Amino acid sequence: MPGAESVRGLIDAIPQIVWTNNIDGSTNYFNRRWYEYTGLSYEQPAGPSWEAVIHPDDASVSKERWQGAVKTGEVFECEYRLRNAAGEYRWFIVRTVPLRDDNRIIGWLGSATDIHDLKQAEERRRESEERYRLMVDGARDYAIFMMNPSNEIVYWSAGAERVFGWSAAEAVGESGKIVFTPEDRENEQEEKEIETTLRKGCASDRRWHMRKDGARIWVDGMMRRLDDEKTGALRGFAKIARDATQQHDAEEQLRRAHDELERRVQERTAELERANAKLRQAMEQRQMLEKQILNITEQERARISQDLHDGVCQELAGTAFLLKARARAIEGQSRVAADSLAEAADTVNANAQMARDSARGMHPIEIGASGLPSALRELCSRMNGDVSCRCDCPRFLRIDQNLAINLYRIAQEALTNSMKHAKASEITICLARTDGAILLTVKDNGQGKSRGRRGLGTLMMEYRANAIGGTLRVESTKRRGTSVTCRVPCKR
């Protein structure tokens, strides 16, 4: 048998606090761990030192229980906080058992195990569970419930009770099929949903479901697989769903409205096709008026050009003059304001120049009997610096005013198409009299295009050519540029 010193050494080596009590409950011995933890000295009395380190909030309860255990001879067990040498309190679970000899209590043996970290972990877990419960129960618009691997409901949220009508007491323990319609149960829809969830980890759930009162609701939800984080074993399923009946009804109404709209569109398309047939007939009759319309258009362009030049341009020029004058007037008071007004005046002047260019483009200089070559050369000169435009025209060519204007517009439209669509870098305008006809040709080295549907610009050039009794030919191929030729027979 080991001696008393050997037993004492063994007790001093264990990490728990160990002590012994007399028959009346007073402490008569502490092991080394007690003194290391509390920082108390060996010379201090055992009984008073114990009361000095226990937390005040725990002292009365633990004392009452200990006195009861001493009186009845039962095992004492309690959790309370003890102060360490640094002045911090930590939780311990304390257990004191009676030592008996022939069923007679001869003393007590106690131990205290540090459970502070465990208590904190439990507290964090409890707070986490509380937050989760508040979050789930607070989502009253969403039904959240869980099922075990056997598809038995083990959790039923307040939102699930609101959506489906069953209380938690009624739903827990029931099969997940409780919310499915009879036809979906017959088709084993729940089993198919679980099978998809097991295979893919989740499955959508958008279909009609049943409430407790028998009403059907359209549910938009999702089932997810729940696995153990450590082992990966299946723990069950979680289902989140919301009542989307109103949304489903709105979608159905929208679908019916869309179908009705499609039907009306088809009817309207048929009506438009009949109207187009009549329109084509009317267009054939209106072709005779094209020449008059072009003349009126030209007159209107000239009027707008005049109004733009005499009205807007003058107003802008006057505004710029006033801004500059005002800038000079306040230059001594505020240099920043003066600079802002001067900058505004420059902007207005730039806009005035743009307006003048637009006016000039809408109505060129007056074209007389010999002025078309000059007008075409002036048109070339207005091209920007990125495009080289050359005009190959005679110095003098006598043609009438109407013919000159329409040829000018054809050249202007062809030039615009070359710059805007063909992205040409070189353009040549040729005007000549040959074989009893006036020949206007506009060529570029742009991208060109394959044969296809004609644009509005080409149609306008054809209309103008027809109006003056000529023909228009457009030749365009990729990488070879475009050539627009208008031939108008005329007498010398």
Coordinates of C-alpha atoms in Angstrom, one line a residue:
M1 CA 0.0 0.0 0.0
P2 CA 1.4 3.4 -0.9
G3 CA 2.1 5.7 2.0
A4 CA 0.4 9.0 2.8
E5 CA 3.2 11.0 1.2
S6 CA 2.9 9.1 -2.0
V7 CA -0.9 9.7 -2.1
R8 CA -0.4 13.3 -1.4
G9 CA 2.1 13.6 -4.2
L10 CA -0.3 11.9 -6.6
I11 CA -3.2 14.3 -5.6
D12 CA -0.9 17.3 -6.0
A13 CA -0.1 16.2 -9.6
I14 CA -3.6 16.1 -10.9
P15 CA -5.0 19.2 -12.7
Q16 CA -8.2 19.4 -10.6
I17 CA -8.6 21.2 -7.3
V18 CA -8.9 18.6 -4.6
W19 CA -9.7 19.0 -0.9
T20 CA -11.0 17.1 2.2
N21 CA -13.5 18.2 4.8
N22 CA -14.1 17.2 8.4
I23 CA -17.3 15.5 9.4
D24 CA -18.9 18.9 10.1
G25 CA -18.0 20.1 6.6
S26 CA -15.1 22.4 7.5
T27 CA -12.1 22.2 5.1
N28 CA -8.9 20.7 6.5
Y29 CA -6.8 20.1 3.3
F30 CA -6.3 21.6 -0.2
N31 CA -3.9 20.1 -2.8
R32 CA -1.2 22.1 -4.6
R33 CA -3.5 23.0 -7.6
W34 CA -5.7 25.0 -5.2
Y35 CA -2.9 27.3 -4.1
E36 CA -1.6 27.6 -7.6
Y37 CA -5.0 28.7 -8.9
T38 CA -6.0 31.0 -6.0
G39 CA -2.6 32.4 -5.3
L40 CA -3.3 31.9 -1.5
S41 CA -0.5 30.9 0.8
Y42 CA -0.3 27.6 2.7
E43 CA -0.4 29.5 6.1
Q44 CA -3.9 30.9 5.5
P45 CA -6.7 28.9 7.2
A46 CA -8.5 26.5 4.7
G47 CA -12.1 27.4 5.6
P48 CA -12.0 31.2 5.4
S49 CA -9.9 31.0 2.2
W50 CA -12.6 29.1 0.4
E51 CA -15.2 31.7 1.2
A52 CA -12.9 34.4 0.0
V53 CA -12.5 33.1 -3.6
I54 CA -16.1 32.1 -4.4
H55 CA -18.1 34.5 -6.4
P56 CA -20.5 36.6 -4.2
D57 CA -23.5 35.8 -6.5
D58 CA -22.8 32.0 -6.1
A59 CA -21.9 32.0 -2.4
S60 CA -25.3 31.8 -0.8
V61 CA -26.7 29.0 -3.1
S62 CA -23.6 26.9 -2.8
K63 CA -23.4 27.3 0.9
E64 CA -27.0 26.3 1.4
R65 CA -26.6 23.2 -0.7
W66 CA -23.4 22.2 1.0
Q67 CA -25.0 22.5 4.5
G68 CA -27.9 20.4 3.3
A69 CA -25.5 17.7 2.0
V70 CA -23.6 17.6 5.3
K71 CA -26.9 17.2 7.2
T72 CA -28.3 14.5 4.9
G73 CA -25.0 12.8 4.0
E74 CA -25.8 13.0 0.3
V75 CA -23.3 13.8 -2.5
F76 CA -22.9 17.5 -3.0
E77 CA -22.7 18.8 -6.6
C78 CA -22.8 22.4 -7.8
E79 CA -21.5 24.8 -10.4
Y80 CA -20.0 28.2 -9.3
R81 CA -17.3 30.6 -10.1
L82 CA -13.9 30.8 -8.3
R83 CA -11.5 33.7 -8.4
N84 CA -7.9 33.0 -9.6
A85 CA -4.7 34.6 -8.7
A86 CA -5.2 37.3 -11.4
G87 CA -8.5 38.3 -9.9
E88 CA -10.6 36.7 -12.7
Y89 CA -13.5 34.3 -12.1
R90 CA -13.9 31.0 -13.8
W91 CA -16.6 28.4 -13.7
F92 CA -16.0 25.1 -12.0
I93 CA -18.2 22.1 -11.4
V94 CA -17.7 21.0 -7.8
R95 CA -18.5 17.5 -6.4
T96 CA -18.0 16.4 -2.8
V97 CA -18.7 12.8 -1.7
P98 CA -18.8 11.5 1.8
L99 CA -16.1 9.1 3.0
R100 CA -17.6 6.3 5.0
D101 CA -16.4 3.6 7.4
D102 CA -18.9 0.9 8.2
N103 CA -21.6 3.2 6.8
R104 CA -20.5 6.0 9.1
I105 CA -19.3 9.3 7.6
I106 CA -15.7 10.0 8.7
G107 CA -15.1 12.9 6.3
W108 CA -15.6 14.3 2.8
L109 CA -13.6 14.3 -0.4
G110 CA -14.2 17.1 -2.9
S111 CA -12.9 18.1 -6.4
A112 CA -13.4 21.1 -8.6
T113 CA -13.1 20.8 -12.4
D114 CA -12.6 23.9 -14.6
I115 CA -15.6 24.1 -17.0
H116 CA -15.2 27.8 -17.9
D117 CA -14.4 27.2 -21.6
L118 CA -17.2 24.7 -21.8
K119 CA -19.7 27.1 -20.3
Q120 CA -18.7 29.8 -22.7
A121 CA -19.0 27.5 -25.6
E122 CA -22.5 26.4 -24.4
E123 CA -23.4 30.1 -24.0
R124 CA -22.2 30.9 -27.5
R125 CA -24.1 27.9 -28.8
R126 CA -27.3 29.0 -26.9
E127 CA -27.0 32.5 -28.3
S128 CA -26.4 31.2 -31.8
E129 CA -29.5 29.0 -31.5
E130 CA -31.5 31.9 -30.1
R131 CA -30.5 34.1 -33.0
Y132 CA -31.3 31.4 -35.5
R133 CA -34.7 30.8 -33.8
L134 CA -35.4 34.5 -33.9
M135 CA -34.4 34.8 -37.5
V136 CA -36.4 31.7 -38.6
D137 CA -39.5 32.6 -36.6
G138 CA -39.2 36.2 -37.7
A139 CA -39.5 35.2 -41.4
R140 CA -43.3 34.9 -41.2
D141 CA -43.7 35.2 -44.9
Y142 CA -41.5 32.0 -45.5
A143 CA -42.4 28.5 -44.4
I144 CA -39.2 26.8 -43.1
F145 CA -39.3 23.2 -41.9
M146 CA -36.9 20.3 -41.6
M147 CA -37.2 16.6 -42.1
N148 CA -35.1 13.7 -41.1
P149 CA -33.7 11.2 -43.7
S150 CA -37.0 9.2 -43.3
N151 CA -39.0 12.3 -44.5
E152 CA -40.5 13.0 -41.1
I153 CA -40.9 16.6 -40.1
V154 CA -38.7 17.4 -37.1
Y155 CA -39.0 21.2 -37.1
W156 CA -41.8 23.5 -38.2
S157 CA -41.4 27.3 -38.1
A158 CA -44.0 30.0 -37.3
G159 CA -43.9 31.0 -41.0
A160 CA -44.7 27.4 -41.9
E161 CA -47.7 27.5 -39.6
R162 CA -48.9 30.8 -41.2
V163 CA -48.4 29.5 -44.8
F164 CA -49.8 26.0 -44.4
G165 CA -52.1 26.3 -41.4
W166 CA -50.8 23.4 -39.3
S167 CA -49.3 24.2 -35.9
A168 CA -45.8 22.8 -35.0
A169 CA -47.5 20.3 -32.6
E170 CA -49.6 19.0 -35.5
A171 CA -46.9 19.0 -38.1
V172 CA -43.8 17.6 -36.2
G173 CA -43.7 13.8 -36.7
E174 CA -45.8 13.9 -39.8
S175 CA -44.5 13.0 -43.3
G176 CA -43.3 15.8 -45.6
K177 CA -46.1 14.7 -47.9
I178 CA -48.6 16.6 -45.6
V179 CA -48.3 19.7 -47.8
F180 CA -48.6 18.0 -51.2
T181 CA -51.8 17.7 -53.2
P182 CA -53.5 14.3 -53.7
E183 CA -52.4 14.1 -57.3
D184 CA -48.8 14.9 -56.5
R185 CA -48.8 12.2 -53.7
E186 CA -50.2 9.8 -56.2
N187 CA -47.4 10.7 -58.7
E188 CA -44.8 10.4 -55.9
Q189 CA -43.7 13.9 -56.4
E190 CA -42.2 14.2 -53.0
E191 CA -40.1 11.1 -53.6
K192 CA -38.9 12.6 -56.9
E193 CA -38.0 15.9 -55.2
I194 CA -36.0 14.0 -52.5
E195 CA -34.2 12.0 -55.2
T196 CA -33.2 15.2 -57.0
T197 CA -32.1 16.7 -53.7
L198 CA -29.9 13.7 -52.9
R199 CA -28.3 13.7 -56.3
K200 CA -27.8 17.5 -56.8
G201 CA -27.9 18.8 -53.3
C202 CA -31.1 20.9 -53.9
A203 CA -34.3 20.8 -55.8
S204 CA -36.8 23.6 -56.8
D205 CA -40.4 23.3 -55.6
R206 CA -42.8 25.4 -57.7
R207 CA -46.3 23.8 -57.7
W208 CA -49.6 23.7 -56.0
H209 CA -49.7 22.7 -52.3
M210 CA -52.4 22.0 -49.7
R211 CA -53.2 24.0 -46.6
K212 CA -54.8 22.5 -43.5
D213 CA -58.2 23.9 -44.4
G214 CA -58.0 22.2 -47.9
A215 CA -57.2 25.4 -49.8
R216 CA -54.7 25.2 -52.5
I217 CA -51.8 27.7 -52.7
W218 CA -49.1 28.1 -55.3
V219 CA -45.7 27.7 -53.5
D220 CA -42.3 28.9 -54.8
G221 CA -39.7 27.1 -52.7
M222 CA -36.5 25.0 -52.5
M223 CA -35.5 21.8 -50.8
R224 CA -31.9 21.4 -49.7
R225 CA -29.9 18.4 -48.4
L226 CA -28.4 18.7 -44.9
D227 CA -25.1 16.8 -44.4
D228 CA -22.9 16.4 -41.3
E229 CA -20.0 18.8 -41.5
K230 CA -17.5 16.3 -40.3
T231 CA -18.6 13.0 -41.7
G232 CA -20.6 14.2 -44.7
A233 CA -23.4 11.8 -43.7
L234 CA -27.0 12.7 -44.5
R235 CA -28.8 14.4 -41.6
G236 CA -32.0 15.3 -43.3
F237 CA -33.6 17.9 -45.5
A238 CA -34.5 21.6 -45.1
K239 CA -37.4 23.2 -47.1
I240 CA -38.0 26.9 -47.6
A241 CA -41.1 28.0 -49.4
R242 CA -43.4 31.1 -49.7
D243 CA -46.9 31.6 -50.8
A244 CA -46.7 32.9 -54.3
T245 CA -50.4 32.4 -55.2
Q246 CA -51.0 36.1 -56.1
Q247 CA -47.8 36.2 -58.2
H248 CA -48.9 33.0 -60.0
D249 CA -52.3 34.4 -60.7
A250 CA -50.8 37.6 -62.0
E251 CA -48.4 35.6 -64.3
E252 CA -51.4 33.6 -65.6
Q253 CA -53.3 36.8 -66.3
L254 CA -50.2 38.1 -68.1
R255 CA -49.9 35.0 -70.1
R256 CA -53.5 35.1 -71.2
A257 CA -53.1 38.8 -72.0
H258 CA -50.1 37.9 -74.1
D259 CA -52.0 35.2 -76.0
E260 CA -54.8 37.7 -76.6
L261 CA -52.2 40.3 -77.8
E262 CA -50.7 37.7 -80.1
R263 CA -54.1 37.0 -81.6
R264 CA -54.8 40.7 -82.1
V265 CA -51.4 41.2 -83.6
Q266 CA -52.0 38.5 -86.2
E267 CA -55.4 40.1 -87.0
R268 CA -53.7 43.5 -87.3
T269 CA -50.9 42.1 -89.4
A270 CA -53.5 40.7 -91.9
E271 CA -55.2 44.2 -91.9
L272 CA -51.8 45.8 -92.5
E273 CA -51.0 43.5 -95.4
R274 CA -54.3 44.5 -97.0
A275 CA -53.6 48.1 -96.4
N276 CA -50.1 47.7 -97.8
A277 CA -51.6 46.3 -101.0
K278 CA -53.7 49.4 -101.3
L279 CA -50.7 51.6 -100.4
R280 CA -48.7 50.1 -103.2
Q281 CA -51.4 51.0 -105.7
A282 CA -51.5 54.5 -104.3
M283 CA -47.7 54.8 -104.6
E284 CA -47.9 53.9 -108.2
Q285 CA -50.4 56.7 -108.7
R286 CA -48.3 59.1 -106.7
Q287 CA -45.1 58.6 -108.7
M288 CA -46.3 61.2 -111.1
L289 CA -46.2 63.8 -108.3
E290 CA -42.6 63.1 -107.3
K291 CA -41.2 65.8 -109.4
Q292 CA -43.5 68.4 -107.8
I293 CA -42.7 67.1 -104.3
L294 CA -39.0 67.3 -105.0
N295 CA -39.4 70.9 -106.1
I296 CA -41.4 71.8 -103.0
T297 CA -38.9 70.0 -100.9
E298 CA -36.1 72.0 -102.4
Q299 CA -38.0 75.2 -101.8
E300 CA -38.7 74.3 -98.2
R301 CA -35.0 73.4 -97.6
A302 CA -34.1 76.8 -99.0
R303 CA -36.6 78.5 -96.7
I304 CA -35.4 76.6 -93.6
S305 CA -31.8 77.3 -94.6
Q306 CA -32.6 81.0 -94.9
D307 CA -34.4 81.1 -91.6
L308 CA -31.5 79.2 -89.9
H309 CA -28.9 81.6 -91.4
D310 CA -30.8 84.8 -90.8
G311 CA -32.5 83.9 -87.5
V312 CA -30.6 81.4 -85.4
C313 CA -27.1 82.2 -86.7
Q314 CA -27.6 85.9 -86.1
E315 CA -29.1 85.4 -82.7
L316 CA -26.1 83.1 -81.7
A317 CA -23.6 85.7 -83.1
G318 CA -25.3 88.4 -81.1
T319 CA -25.4 86.3 -78.0
A320 CA -21.6 85.6 -78.3
F321 CA -20.9 89.3 -78.8
L322 CA -22.9 90.1 -75.6
L323 CA -21.1 87.4 -73.7
K324 CA -17.7 88.7 -74.7
A325 CA -18.7 92.2 -73.9
R326 CA -19.9 91.2 -70.5
A327 CA -16.7 89.2 -69.9
R328 CA -14.7 92.3 -70.6
A329 CA -16.9 94.4 -68.3
I330 CA -16.5 92.1 -65.3
E331 CA -12.9 91.1 -65.9
G332 CA -11.7 93.5 -63.2
Q333 CA -14.3 92.2 -60.7
S334 CA -14.0 88.4 -61.2
R335 CA -11.4 86.8 -63.5
V336 CA -13.0 83.4 -63.1
A337 CA -16.5 84.7 -64.1
A338 CA -15.0 86.6 -67.0
D339 CA -13.2 83.5 -68.3
S340 CA -16.4 81.5 -67.9
L341 CA -18.3 84.0 -70.0
A342 CA -15.6 84.1 -72.6
E343 CA -15.6 80.3 -72.8
A344 CA -19.4 80.4 -73.2
A345 CA -19.0 83.0 -76.0
D346 CA -16.6 80.7 -77.8
T347 CA -19.0 77.8 -77.4
V348 CA -21.8 79.9 -78.8
N349 CA -19.6 81.0 -81.8
A350 CA -18.8 77.3 -82.5
N351 CA -22.5 76.5 -82.4
A352 CA -23.2 79.4 -84.8
Q353 CA -20.6 78.1 -87.2
M354 CA -22.2 74.6 -87.0
A355 CA -25.5 76.2 -87.8
R356 CA -24.1 78.1 -90.7
D357 CA -22.6 74.9 -92.1
S358 CA -26.0 73.2 -91.7
A359 CA -27.7 76.1 -93.5
R360 CA -25.1 75.9 -96.3
G361 CA -25.6 72.2 -96.6
M362 CA -29.4 72.5 -96.8
H363 CA -29.3 75.1 -99.5
P364 CA -26.1 75.7 -101.5
I365 CA -25.1 78.9 -103.1
E366 CA -27.4 80.0 -105.9
I367 CA -26.8 77.8 -108.9
G368 CA -27.2 79.5 -112.2
A369 CA -26.8 78.3 -115.8
S370 CA -23.0 78.0 -115.4
G371 CA -22.7 77.6 -111.6
L372 CA -22.9 73.8 -111.1
P373 CA -19.2 73.2 -111.4
S374 CA -18.4 75.9 -108.9
A375 CA -21.0 74.6 -106.5
L376 CA -19.5 71.1 -106.8
R377 CA -16.0 72.4 -106.1
E378 CA -17.3 74.3 -103.1
L379 CA -19.0 71.1 -101.9
C380 CA -15.6 69.3 -102.1
S381 CA -13.9 72.0 -100.2
R382 CA -16.2 71.5 -97.2
M383 CA -15.0 68.0 -96.6
N384 CA -13.0 67.5 -93.4
G385 CA -9.2 67.0 -93.4
D386 CA -9.4 63.2 -93.1
V387 CA -11.0 62.8 -96.5
S388 CA -9.4 63.9 -99.8
C389 CA -12.1 65.1 -102.2
R390 CA -11.2 66.0 -105.8
C391 CA -13.6 67.7 -108.2
D392 CA -13.0 67.0 -112.0
C393 CA -15.4 69.5 -113.7
P394 CA -15.2 71.8 -116.6
R395 CA -14.8 75.5 -115.9
F396 CA -18.1 76.2 -117.7
L397 CA -21.2 74.1 -118.3
R398 CA -24.5 75.6 -119.3
I399 CA -27.5 73.7 -117.9
D400 CA -30.9 74.9 -116.6
Q401 CA -31.5 75.7 -112.9
N402 CA -33.7 72.7 -112.1
L403 CA -31.3 70.2 -113.6
A404 CA -28.4 71.8 -111.8
I405 CA -30.1 71.7 -108.4
N406 CA -31.1 68.0 -108.7
L407 CA -27.6 67.0 -109.9
Y408 CA -26.1 68.9 -107.0
R409 CA -28.4 67.1 -104.5
I410 CA -27.4 63.7 -106.0
A411 CA -23.7 64.5 -105.7
Q412 CA -24.3 65.8 -102.1
E413 CA -26.1 62.6 -101.1
A414 CA -23.5 60.3 -102.7
L415 CA -20.8 62.3 -100.9
T416 CA -22.6 61.9 -97.6
N417 CA -23.0 58.1 -98.1
S418 CA -19.3 57.7 -99.0
M419 CA -18.2 59.5 -95.8
K420 CA -20.8 58.0 -93.4
H421 CA -21.2 54.4 -94.6
A422 CA -18.2 53.6 -96.9
K423 CA -15.6 55.3 -94.7
A424 CA -13.8 56.4 -97.7
S425 CA -10.5 58.4 -97.6
E426 CA -10.6 59.5 -101.3
I427 CA -13.6 60.8 -103.2
T428 CA -13.8 62.1 -106.8
I429 CA -16.6 64.0 -108.4
C430 CA -16.7 64.2 -112.2
L431 CA -19.1 66.3 -114.3
A432 CA -19.0 66.1 -118.1
R433 CA -21.1 66.5 -121.3
T434 CA -20.8 63.4 -123.5
D435 CA -22.9 61.7 -126.2
G436 CA -25.7 64.2 -125.8
A437 CA -26.0 63.8 -122.1
I438 CA -24.8 65.3 -118.8
L439 CA -22.8 62.7 -116.9
L440 CA -22.3 63.0 -113.1
T441 CA -20.1 60.4 -111.4
V442 CA -19.1 60.2 -107.7
K443 CA -16.5 57.5 -106.9
D444 CA -14.8 56.6 -103.6
N445 CA -12.3 54.0 -102.4
G446 CA -14.4 53.0 -99.4
Q447 CA -15.4 49.6 -98.1
G448 CA -18.3 49.2 -100.5
K449 CA -21.0 46.7 -100.0
S450 CA -22.6 43.7 -101.7
R451 CA -25.8 43.9 -103.6
G452 CA -28.8 44.1 -101.2
R453 CA -31.6 46.3 -100.1
R454 CA -31.3 49.9 -101.1
G455 CA -31.2 52.6 -98.5
L456 CA -33.3 55.8 -98.4
G457 CA -30.4 57.9 -99.8
T458 CA -30.2 55.7 -102.9
L459 CA -34.0 55.9 -103.4
M460 CA -33.8 59.7 -103.1
M461 CA -31.1 59.8 -105.7
E462 CA -33.2 57.6 -108.0
Y463 CA -36.2 59.8 -107.5
R464 CA -34.2 62.9 -108.4
A465 CA -32.7 61.2 -111.4
N466 CA -36.2 60.2 -112.6
A467 CA -37.6 63.7 -112.0
I468 CA -35.1 65.2 -114.4
G469 CA -35.5 62.4 -117.0
G470 CA -32.2 60.6 -116.2
T471 CA -31.1 57.3 -115.0
L472 CA -29.0 56.3 -111.9
R473 CA -26.6 53.5 -111.6
V474 CA -24.9 52.5 -108.4
E475 CA -22.0 50.0 -108.5
S476 CA -20.5 48.9 -105.2
T477 CA -18.3 45.9 -104.3
K478 CA -16.3 45.1 -101.2
R479 CA -12.7 46.5 -101.2
R480 CA -13.4 48.2 -104.6
G481 CA -15.4 51.2 -103.5
T482 CA -18.6 52.6 -104.8
S483 CA -19.4 54.5 -108.0
V484 CA -22.7 56.5 -108.4
T485 CA -23.4 57.6 -112.0
C486 CA -26.3 59.8 -113.1
R487 CA -26.9 60.2 -116.9
V488 CA -29.3 62.9 -118.0
P489 CA -30.0 63.2 -121.8
C490 CA -30.0 66.9 -122.8
K491 CA -29.6 69.0 -125.9
R492 CA -26.5 71.1 -126.4

